[in-house]
mmCIF file of C-alpha atoms and ligand atoms in Angstrom:
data_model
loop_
_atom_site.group_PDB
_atom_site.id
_atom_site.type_symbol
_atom_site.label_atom_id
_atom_site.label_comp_id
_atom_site.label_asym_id
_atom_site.label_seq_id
_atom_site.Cartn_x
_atom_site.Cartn_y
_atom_site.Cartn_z
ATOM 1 C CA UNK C 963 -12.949 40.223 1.505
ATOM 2 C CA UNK C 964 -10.424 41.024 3.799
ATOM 3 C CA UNK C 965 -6.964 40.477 3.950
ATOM 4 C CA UNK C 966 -4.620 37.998 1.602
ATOM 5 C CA UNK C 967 -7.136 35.449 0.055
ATOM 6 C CA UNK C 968 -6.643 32.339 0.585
ATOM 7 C CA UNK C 969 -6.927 29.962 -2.034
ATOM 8 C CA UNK C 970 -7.179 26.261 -1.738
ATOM 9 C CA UNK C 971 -5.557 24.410 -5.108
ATOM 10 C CA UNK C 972 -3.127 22.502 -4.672
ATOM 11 C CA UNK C 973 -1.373 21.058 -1.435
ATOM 12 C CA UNK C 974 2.270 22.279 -2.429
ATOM 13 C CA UNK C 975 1.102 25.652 -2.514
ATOM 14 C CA UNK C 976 -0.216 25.918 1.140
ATOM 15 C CA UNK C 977 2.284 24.641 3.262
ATOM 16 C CA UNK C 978 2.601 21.818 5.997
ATOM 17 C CA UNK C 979 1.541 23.304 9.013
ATOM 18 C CA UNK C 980 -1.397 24.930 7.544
ATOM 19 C CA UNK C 981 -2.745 21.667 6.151
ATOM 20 C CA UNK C 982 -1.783 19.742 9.262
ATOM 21 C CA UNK C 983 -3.914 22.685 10.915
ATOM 22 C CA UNK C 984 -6.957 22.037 9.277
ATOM 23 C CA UNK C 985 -6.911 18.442 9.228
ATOM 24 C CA UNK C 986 -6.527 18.981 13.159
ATOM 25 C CA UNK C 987 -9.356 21.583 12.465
ATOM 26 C CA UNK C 988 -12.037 18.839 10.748
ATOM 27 C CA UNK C 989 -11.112 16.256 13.708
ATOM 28 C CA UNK C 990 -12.552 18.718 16.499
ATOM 29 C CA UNK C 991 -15.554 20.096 13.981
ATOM 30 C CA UNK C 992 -16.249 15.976 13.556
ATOM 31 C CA UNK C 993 -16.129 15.712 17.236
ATOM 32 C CA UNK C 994 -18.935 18.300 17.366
ATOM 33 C CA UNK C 995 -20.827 17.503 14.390
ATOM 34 C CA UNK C 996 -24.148 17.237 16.147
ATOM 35 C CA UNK C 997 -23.955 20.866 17.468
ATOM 36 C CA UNK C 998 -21.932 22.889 14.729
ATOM 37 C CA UNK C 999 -20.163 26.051 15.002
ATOM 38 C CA UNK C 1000 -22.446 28.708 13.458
ATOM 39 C CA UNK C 1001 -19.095 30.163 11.782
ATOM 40 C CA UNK C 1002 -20.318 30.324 7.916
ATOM 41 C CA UNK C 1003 -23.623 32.453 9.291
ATOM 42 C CA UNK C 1004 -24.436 34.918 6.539
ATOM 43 C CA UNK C 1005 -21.799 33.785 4.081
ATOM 44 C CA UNK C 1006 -22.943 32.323 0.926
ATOM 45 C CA UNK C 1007 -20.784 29.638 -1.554
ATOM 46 C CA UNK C 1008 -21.083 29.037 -4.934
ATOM 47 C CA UNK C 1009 -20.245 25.741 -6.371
ATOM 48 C CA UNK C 1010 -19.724 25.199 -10.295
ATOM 49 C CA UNK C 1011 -19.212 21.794 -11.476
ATOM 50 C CA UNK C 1012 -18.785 21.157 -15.712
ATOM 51 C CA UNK C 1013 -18.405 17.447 -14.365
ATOM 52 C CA UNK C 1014 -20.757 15.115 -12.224
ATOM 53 C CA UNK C 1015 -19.990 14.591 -8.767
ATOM 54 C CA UNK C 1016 -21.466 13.070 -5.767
ATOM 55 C CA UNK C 1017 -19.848 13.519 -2.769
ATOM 56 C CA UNK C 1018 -18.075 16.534 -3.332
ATOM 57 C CA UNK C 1019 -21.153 18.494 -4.211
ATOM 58 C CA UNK C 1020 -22.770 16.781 -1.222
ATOM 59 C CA UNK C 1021 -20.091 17.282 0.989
ATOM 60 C CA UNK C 1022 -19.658 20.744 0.589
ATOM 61 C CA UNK C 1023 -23.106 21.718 0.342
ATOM 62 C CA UNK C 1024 -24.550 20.400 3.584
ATOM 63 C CA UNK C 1025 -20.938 21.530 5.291
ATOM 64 C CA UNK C 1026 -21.902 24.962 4.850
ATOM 65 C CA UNK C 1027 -25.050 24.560 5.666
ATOM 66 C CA UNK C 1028 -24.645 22.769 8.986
ATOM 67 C CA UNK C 1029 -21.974 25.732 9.780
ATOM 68 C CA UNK C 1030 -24.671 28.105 9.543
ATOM 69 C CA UNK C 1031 -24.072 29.401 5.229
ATOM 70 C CA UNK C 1032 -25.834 29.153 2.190
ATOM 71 C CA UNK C 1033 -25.005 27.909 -0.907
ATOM 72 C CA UNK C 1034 -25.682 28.251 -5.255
ATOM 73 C CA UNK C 1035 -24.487 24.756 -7.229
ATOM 74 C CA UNK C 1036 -24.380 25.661 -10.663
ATOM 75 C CA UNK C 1037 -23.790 22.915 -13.068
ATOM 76 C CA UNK C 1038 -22.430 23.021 -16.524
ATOM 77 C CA UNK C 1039 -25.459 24.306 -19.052
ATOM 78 C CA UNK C 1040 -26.804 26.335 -16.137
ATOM 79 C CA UNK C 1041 -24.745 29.116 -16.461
ATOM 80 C CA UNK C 1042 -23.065 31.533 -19.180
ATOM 81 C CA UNK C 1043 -19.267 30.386 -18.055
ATOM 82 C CA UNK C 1044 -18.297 27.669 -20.615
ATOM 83 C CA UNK C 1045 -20.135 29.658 -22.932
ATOM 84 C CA UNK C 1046 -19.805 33.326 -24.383
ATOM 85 C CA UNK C 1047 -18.682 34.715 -20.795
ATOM 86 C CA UNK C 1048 -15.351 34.323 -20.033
ATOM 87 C CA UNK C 1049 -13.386 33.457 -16.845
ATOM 88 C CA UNK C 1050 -12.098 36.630 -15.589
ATOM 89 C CA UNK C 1051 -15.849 37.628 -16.148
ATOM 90 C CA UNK C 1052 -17.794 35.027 -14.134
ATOM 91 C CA UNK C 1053 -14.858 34.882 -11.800
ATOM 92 C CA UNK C 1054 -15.659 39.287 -11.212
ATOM 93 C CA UNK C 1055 -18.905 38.479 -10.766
ATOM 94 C CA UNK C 1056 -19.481 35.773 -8.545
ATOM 95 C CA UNK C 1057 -16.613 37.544 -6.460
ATOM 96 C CA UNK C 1058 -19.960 40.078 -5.667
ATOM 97 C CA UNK C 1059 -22.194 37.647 -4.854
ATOM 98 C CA UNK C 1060 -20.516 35.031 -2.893
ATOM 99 C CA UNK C 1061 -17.808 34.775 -0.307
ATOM 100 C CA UNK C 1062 -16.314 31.779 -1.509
ATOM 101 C CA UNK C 1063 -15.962 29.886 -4.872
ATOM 102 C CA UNK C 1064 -15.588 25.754 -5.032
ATOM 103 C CA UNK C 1065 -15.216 24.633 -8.552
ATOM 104 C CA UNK C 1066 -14.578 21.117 -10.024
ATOM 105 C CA UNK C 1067 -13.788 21.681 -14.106
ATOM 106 C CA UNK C 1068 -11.464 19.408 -15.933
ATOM 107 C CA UNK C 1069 -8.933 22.201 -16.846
ATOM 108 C CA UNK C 1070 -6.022 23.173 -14.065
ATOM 109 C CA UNK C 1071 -5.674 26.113 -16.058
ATOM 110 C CA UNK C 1072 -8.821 27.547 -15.816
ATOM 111 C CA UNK C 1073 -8.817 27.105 -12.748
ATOM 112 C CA UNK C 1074 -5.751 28.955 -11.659
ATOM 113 C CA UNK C 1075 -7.518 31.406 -14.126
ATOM 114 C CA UNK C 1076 -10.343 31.717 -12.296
ATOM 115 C CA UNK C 1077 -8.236 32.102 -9.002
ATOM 116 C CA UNK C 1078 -6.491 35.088 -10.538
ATOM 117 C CA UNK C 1079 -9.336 37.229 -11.165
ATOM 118 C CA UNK C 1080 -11.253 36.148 -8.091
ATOM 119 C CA UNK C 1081 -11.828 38.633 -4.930
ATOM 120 C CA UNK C 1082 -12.840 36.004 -3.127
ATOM 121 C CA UNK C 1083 -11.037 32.121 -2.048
ATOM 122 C CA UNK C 1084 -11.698 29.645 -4.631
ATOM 123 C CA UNK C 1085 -11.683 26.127 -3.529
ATOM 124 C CA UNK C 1086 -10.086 23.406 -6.133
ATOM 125 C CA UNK C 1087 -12.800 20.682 -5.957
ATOM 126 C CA UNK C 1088 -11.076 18.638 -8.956
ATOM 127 C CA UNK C 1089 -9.305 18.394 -12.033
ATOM 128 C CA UNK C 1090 -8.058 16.270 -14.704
ATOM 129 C CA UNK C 1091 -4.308 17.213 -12.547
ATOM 130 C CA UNK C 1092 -5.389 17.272 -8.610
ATOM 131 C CA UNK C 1093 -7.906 16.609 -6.364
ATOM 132 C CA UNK C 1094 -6.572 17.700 -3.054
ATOM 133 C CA UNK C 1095 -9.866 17.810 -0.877
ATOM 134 C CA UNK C 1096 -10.218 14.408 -1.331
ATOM 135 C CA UNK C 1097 -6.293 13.815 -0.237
ATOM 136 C CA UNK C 1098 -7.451 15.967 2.765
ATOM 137 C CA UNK C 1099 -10.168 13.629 3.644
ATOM 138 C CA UNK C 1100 -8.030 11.008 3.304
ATOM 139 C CA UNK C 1101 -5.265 11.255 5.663
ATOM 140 C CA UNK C 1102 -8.166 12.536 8.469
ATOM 141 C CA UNK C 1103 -8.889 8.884 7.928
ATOM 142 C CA UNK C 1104 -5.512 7.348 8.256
ATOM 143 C CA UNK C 1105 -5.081 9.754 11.066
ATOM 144 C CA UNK C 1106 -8.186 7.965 13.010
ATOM 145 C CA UNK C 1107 -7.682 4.732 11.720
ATOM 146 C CA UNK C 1108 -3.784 4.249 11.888
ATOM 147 C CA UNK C 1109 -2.945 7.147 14.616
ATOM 148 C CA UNK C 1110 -0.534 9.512 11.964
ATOM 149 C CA UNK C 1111 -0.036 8.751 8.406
ATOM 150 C CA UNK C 1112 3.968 9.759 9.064
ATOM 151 C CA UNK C 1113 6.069 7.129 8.534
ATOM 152 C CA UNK C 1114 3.186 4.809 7.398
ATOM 153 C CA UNK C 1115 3.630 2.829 3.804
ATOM 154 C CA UNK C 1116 0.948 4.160 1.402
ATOM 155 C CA UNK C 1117 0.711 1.969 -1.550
ATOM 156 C CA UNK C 1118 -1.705 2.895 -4.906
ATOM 157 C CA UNK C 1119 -1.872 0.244 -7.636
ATOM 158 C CA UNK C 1120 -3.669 1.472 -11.272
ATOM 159 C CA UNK C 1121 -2.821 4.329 -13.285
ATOM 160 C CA UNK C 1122 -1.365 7.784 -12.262
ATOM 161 C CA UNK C 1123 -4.010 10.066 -11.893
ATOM 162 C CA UNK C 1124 -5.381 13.470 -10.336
ATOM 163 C CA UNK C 1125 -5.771 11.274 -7.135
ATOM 164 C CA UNK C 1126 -2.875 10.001 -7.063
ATOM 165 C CA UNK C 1127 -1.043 13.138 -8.112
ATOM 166 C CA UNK C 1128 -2.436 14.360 -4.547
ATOM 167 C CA UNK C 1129 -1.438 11.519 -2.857
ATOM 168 C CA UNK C 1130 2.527 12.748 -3.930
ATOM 169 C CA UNK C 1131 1.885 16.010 -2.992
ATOM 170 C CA UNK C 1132 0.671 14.852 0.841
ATOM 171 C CA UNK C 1133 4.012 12.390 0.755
ATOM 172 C CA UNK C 1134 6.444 15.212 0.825
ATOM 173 C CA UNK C 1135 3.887 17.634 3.565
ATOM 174 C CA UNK C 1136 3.153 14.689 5.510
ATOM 175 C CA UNK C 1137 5.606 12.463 5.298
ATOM 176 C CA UNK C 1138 4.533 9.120 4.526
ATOM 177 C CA UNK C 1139 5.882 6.442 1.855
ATOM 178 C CA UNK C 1140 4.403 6.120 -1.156
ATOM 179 C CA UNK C 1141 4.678 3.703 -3.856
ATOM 180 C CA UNK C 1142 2.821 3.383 -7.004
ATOM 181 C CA UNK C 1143 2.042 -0.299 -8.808
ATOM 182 C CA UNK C 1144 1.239 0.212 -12.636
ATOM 183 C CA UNK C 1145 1.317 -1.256 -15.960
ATOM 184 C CA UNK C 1146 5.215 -1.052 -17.650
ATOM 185 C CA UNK C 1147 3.845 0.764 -20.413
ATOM 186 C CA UNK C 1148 2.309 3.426 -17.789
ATOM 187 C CA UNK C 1149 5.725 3.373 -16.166
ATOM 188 C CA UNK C 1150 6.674 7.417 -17.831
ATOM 189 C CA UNK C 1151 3.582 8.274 -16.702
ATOM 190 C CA UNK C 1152 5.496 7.913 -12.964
ATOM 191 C CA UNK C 1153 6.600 11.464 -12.058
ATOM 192 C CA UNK C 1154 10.021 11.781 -11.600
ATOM 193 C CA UNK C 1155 11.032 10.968 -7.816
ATOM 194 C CA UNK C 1156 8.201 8.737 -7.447
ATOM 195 C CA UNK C 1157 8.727 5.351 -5.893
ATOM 196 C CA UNK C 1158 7.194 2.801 -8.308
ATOM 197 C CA UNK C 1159 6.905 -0.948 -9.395
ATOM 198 C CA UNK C 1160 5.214 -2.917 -12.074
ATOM 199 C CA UNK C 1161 4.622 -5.218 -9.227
ATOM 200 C CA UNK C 1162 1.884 -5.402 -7.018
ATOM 201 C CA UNK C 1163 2.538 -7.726 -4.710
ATOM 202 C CA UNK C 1164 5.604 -5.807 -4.224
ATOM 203 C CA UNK C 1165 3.505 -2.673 -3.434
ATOM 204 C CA UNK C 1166 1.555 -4.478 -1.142
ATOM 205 C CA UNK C 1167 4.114 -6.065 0.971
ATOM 206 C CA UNK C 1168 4.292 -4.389 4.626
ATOM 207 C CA UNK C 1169 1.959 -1.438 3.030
ATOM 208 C CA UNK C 1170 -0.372 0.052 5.414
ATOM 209 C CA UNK C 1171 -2.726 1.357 3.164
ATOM 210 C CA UNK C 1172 -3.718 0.119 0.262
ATOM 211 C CA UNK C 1173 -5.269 2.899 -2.298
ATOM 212 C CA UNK C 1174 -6.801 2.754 -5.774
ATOM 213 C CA UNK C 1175 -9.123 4.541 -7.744
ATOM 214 C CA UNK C 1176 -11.367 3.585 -11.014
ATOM 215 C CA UNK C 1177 -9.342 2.637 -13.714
ATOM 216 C CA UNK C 1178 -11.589 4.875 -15.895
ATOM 217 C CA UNK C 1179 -11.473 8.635 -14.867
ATOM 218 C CA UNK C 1180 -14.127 10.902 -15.909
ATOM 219 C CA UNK C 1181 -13.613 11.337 -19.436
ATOM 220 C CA UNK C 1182 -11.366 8.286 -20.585
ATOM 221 C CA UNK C 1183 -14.823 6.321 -20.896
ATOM 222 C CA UNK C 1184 -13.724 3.480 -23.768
ATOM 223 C CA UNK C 1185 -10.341 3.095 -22.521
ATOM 224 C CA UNK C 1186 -8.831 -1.141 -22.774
ATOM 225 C CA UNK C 1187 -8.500 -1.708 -18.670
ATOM 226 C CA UNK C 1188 -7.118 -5.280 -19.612
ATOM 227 C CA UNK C 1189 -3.411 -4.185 -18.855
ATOM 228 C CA UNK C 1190 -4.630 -3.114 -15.190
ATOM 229 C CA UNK C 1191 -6.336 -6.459 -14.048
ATOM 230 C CA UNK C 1192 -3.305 -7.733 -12.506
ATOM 231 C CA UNK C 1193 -3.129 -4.233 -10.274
ATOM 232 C CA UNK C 1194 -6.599 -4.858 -8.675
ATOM 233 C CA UNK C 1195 -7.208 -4.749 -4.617
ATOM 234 C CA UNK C 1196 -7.974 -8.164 -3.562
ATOM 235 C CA UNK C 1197 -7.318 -10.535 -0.863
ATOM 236 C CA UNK C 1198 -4.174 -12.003 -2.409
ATOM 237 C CA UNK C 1199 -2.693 -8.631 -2.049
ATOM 238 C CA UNK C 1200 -3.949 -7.567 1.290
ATOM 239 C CA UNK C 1201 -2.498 -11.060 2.911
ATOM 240 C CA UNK C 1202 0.901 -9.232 2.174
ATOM 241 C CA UNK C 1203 0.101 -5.858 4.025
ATOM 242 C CA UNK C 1204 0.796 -5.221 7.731
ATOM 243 C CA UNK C 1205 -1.888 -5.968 10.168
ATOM 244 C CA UNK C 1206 -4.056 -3.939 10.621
ATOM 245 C CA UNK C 1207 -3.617 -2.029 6.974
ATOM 246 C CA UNK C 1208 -6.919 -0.034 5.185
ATOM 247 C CA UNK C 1209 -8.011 -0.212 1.978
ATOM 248 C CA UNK C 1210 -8.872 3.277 0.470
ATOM 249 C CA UNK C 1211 -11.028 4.451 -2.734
ATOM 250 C CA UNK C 1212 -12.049 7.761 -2.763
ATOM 251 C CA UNK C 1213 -15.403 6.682 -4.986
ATOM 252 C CA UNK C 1214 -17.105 6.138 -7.144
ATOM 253 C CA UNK C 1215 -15.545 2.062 -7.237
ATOM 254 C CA UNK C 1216 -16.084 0.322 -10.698
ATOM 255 C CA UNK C 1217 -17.786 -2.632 -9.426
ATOM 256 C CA UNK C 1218 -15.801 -5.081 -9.599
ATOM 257 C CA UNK C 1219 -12.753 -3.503 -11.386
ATOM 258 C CA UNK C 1220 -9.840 -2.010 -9.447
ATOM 259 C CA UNK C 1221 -10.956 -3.742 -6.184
ATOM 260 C CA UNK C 1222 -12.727 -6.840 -5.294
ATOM 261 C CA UNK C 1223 -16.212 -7.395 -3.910
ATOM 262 C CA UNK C 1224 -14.142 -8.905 -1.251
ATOM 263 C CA UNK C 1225 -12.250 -6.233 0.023
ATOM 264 C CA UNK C 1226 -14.343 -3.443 -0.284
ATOM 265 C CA UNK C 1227 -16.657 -4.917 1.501
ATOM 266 C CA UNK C 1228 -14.073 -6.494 4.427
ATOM 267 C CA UNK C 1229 -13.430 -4.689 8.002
ATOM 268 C CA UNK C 1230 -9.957 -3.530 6.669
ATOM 269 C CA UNK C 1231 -12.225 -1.489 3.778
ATOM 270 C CA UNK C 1232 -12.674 2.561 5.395
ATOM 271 C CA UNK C 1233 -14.220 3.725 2.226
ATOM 272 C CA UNK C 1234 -17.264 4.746 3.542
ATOM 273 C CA UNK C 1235 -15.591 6.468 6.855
ATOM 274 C CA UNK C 1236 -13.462 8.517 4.215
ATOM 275 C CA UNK C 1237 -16.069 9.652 2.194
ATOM 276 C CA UNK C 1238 -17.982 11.140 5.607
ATOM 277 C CA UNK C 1239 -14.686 12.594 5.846
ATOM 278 C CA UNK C 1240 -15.255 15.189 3.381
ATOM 279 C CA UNK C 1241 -17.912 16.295 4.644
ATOM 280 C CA UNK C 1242 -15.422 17.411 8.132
ATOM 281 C CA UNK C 1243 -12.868 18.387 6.228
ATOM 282 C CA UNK C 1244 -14.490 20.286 3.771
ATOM 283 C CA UNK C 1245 -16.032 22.979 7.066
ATOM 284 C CA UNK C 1246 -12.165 22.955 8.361
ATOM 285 C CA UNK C 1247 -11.235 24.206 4.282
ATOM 286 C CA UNK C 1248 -14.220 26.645 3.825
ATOM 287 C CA UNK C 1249 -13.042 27.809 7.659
ATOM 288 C CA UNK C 1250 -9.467 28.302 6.824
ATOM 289 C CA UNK C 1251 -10.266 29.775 3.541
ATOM 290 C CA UNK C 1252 -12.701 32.438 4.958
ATOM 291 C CA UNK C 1253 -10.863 32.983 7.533
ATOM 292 C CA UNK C 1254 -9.290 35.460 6.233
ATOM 293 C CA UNK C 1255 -13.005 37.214 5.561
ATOM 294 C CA UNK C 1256 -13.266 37.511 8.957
ATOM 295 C CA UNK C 1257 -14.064 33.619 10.418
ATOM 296 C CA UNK C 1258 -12.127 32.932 13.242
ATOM 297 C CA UNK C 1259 -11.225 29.445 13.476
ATOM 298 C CA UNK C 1260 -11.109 28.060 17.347
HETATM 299 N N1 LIG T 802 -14.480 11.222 -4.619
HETATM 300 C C1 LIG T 802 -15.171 12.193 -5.236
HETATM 301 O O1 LIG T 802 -14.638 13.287 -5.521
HETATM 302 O O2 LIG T 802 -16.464 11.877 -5.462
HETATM 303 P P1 LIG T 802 -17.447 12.676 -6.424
HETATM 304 O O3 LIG T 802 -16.857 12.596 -7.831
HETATM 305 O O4 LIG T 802 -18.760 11.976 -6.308
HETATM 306 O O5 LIG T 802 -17.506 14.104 -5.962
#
């Protein structure tokens, strides 16, 4: 590794232009997806998950491989970290093997820990706090759907979560509205400076996207989602968008929970265009990140 490394953990941390860079970056590499850039040839990336995943581990996997790299997944029970070995350890280790490290573990801290003691970029792909590949993928969507996501009205209704905490971080960088609909009791869950209602419908009005996620995050499996029923996606609440609004879910939905069968399913629904977003947008991360290893992006 060459250089300053650059890790990719949280959006505040990175800086506008750069993230408006590689969003710009996975547009063009989507453009060409049939004939990729061999620009990961010879690199290799590990990817350790202590919690299930589909798309990210998907995502990331065949992006390196179409750009020409290999990869290691490593799941929780497969490997000595979590164990007896400890962070700055595996983190020294891998840093030999690989040339980049994409991790998804429930704790930020570890994560950052990990970071520290790394030699080589590690990629943040989720915790309990942040999930900003997905937020990535996501306004590439808005982008192609809507033209820009500045100025746009972003609404979320359900609880505050790692999502969501992403979807604050992109207002500020890429400056959109957003406004959160939750239960009152949920209401200092609402970091501070956060636009917020206990009213969906009032969300909804003149939004142009309308965004949820599972009610139920990884983990919080026996939680009471009664309070959030009146906070689900359906048609009553997409009437009161703008034309042409999107509804968003970054996946896996709760079937039929925190959106109806009727919206998900419905033109205005771009879930299944944002998840094939990853996929682009993960190559223009792994690019920037290892770009500093000596990948030139174009
Ligand atoms: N949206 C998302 O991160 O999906 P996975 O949990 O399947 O990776």
């Amino acid at each position: 590794m060459t250089g300053d490394i650059r890790h990719f953990i949280n959006l505040p941390d990175i800086g506008a232009d750069t993230l408006k860079g590689i969003i710009k970056h996975a547009h063009a590499l989507k453009a060409e997806k049939f004939q990729p850039p061999q620009i990961m040839e010879g690199l290799s990336l590990a990817m350790v998950f202590d919690k299930l995943s589909t798309r990210t581990r998907v995502s990331f996997d065949v992006a390196m491989k179409q750009l020409g790299g290999h990869t290691i997944v490593m799941s929780k029970g497969e490997m000595q970290f979590g164990g007896a070995e400890s962070i700055e350890s595996t983190a020294k280790v891998l840093s030999r093997y690989v040339d980049c490290i994409m991790v998804r573990m429930s704790d930020d801290d570890k994560l950052l820990e990990l970071a520290k003691y790394s030699d080589v970029p590690v990629i943040n792909g989720m915790t309990d706090k942040s999930h900003p590949c997905q937020i990535m993928a996501d306004i590439m969507t808005i982008e192609e759907k809507l033209g820009s996501a500045q100025g746009k009205k972003i609404a979320w209704f359900g609880d505050y979560n790692n999502v969501c905490q992403s979807y604050i971080d992109a207002s500020a960088i890429f400056d959109f509205d957003f406004i959160m609909a939750l239960p009152e009791d949920l209401n200092d869950n609402v970091p501070s400076g956060v636009s917020f209602t206990n009213d969906a419908k009032i969300a909804a009005k003149n939004a142009d996207v309308l965004v949820t996620d599972t009610w139920v995050s990884l983990g919080q499996e026996g939680k009471d989602i009664q309070k959030f029923l009146p906070y689900q996606v359906n048609s009553e609440l997409m009437t009161l968008a703008n034309d042409g609004a999107i509804f968003m879910h970054c996946l896996p939905i709760h079937e039929w929970e925190e959106v109806s069968e009727a919206v998900a399913k419905s033109p205005a629904s771009v879930i299944y265009d944002e998840a094939e977003n990853r996929l682009h947008a993960q190559k223009a991360i792994l690019a920037w990140c290892l770009d500093g290893a000596g990948v030139k992006l174009r």
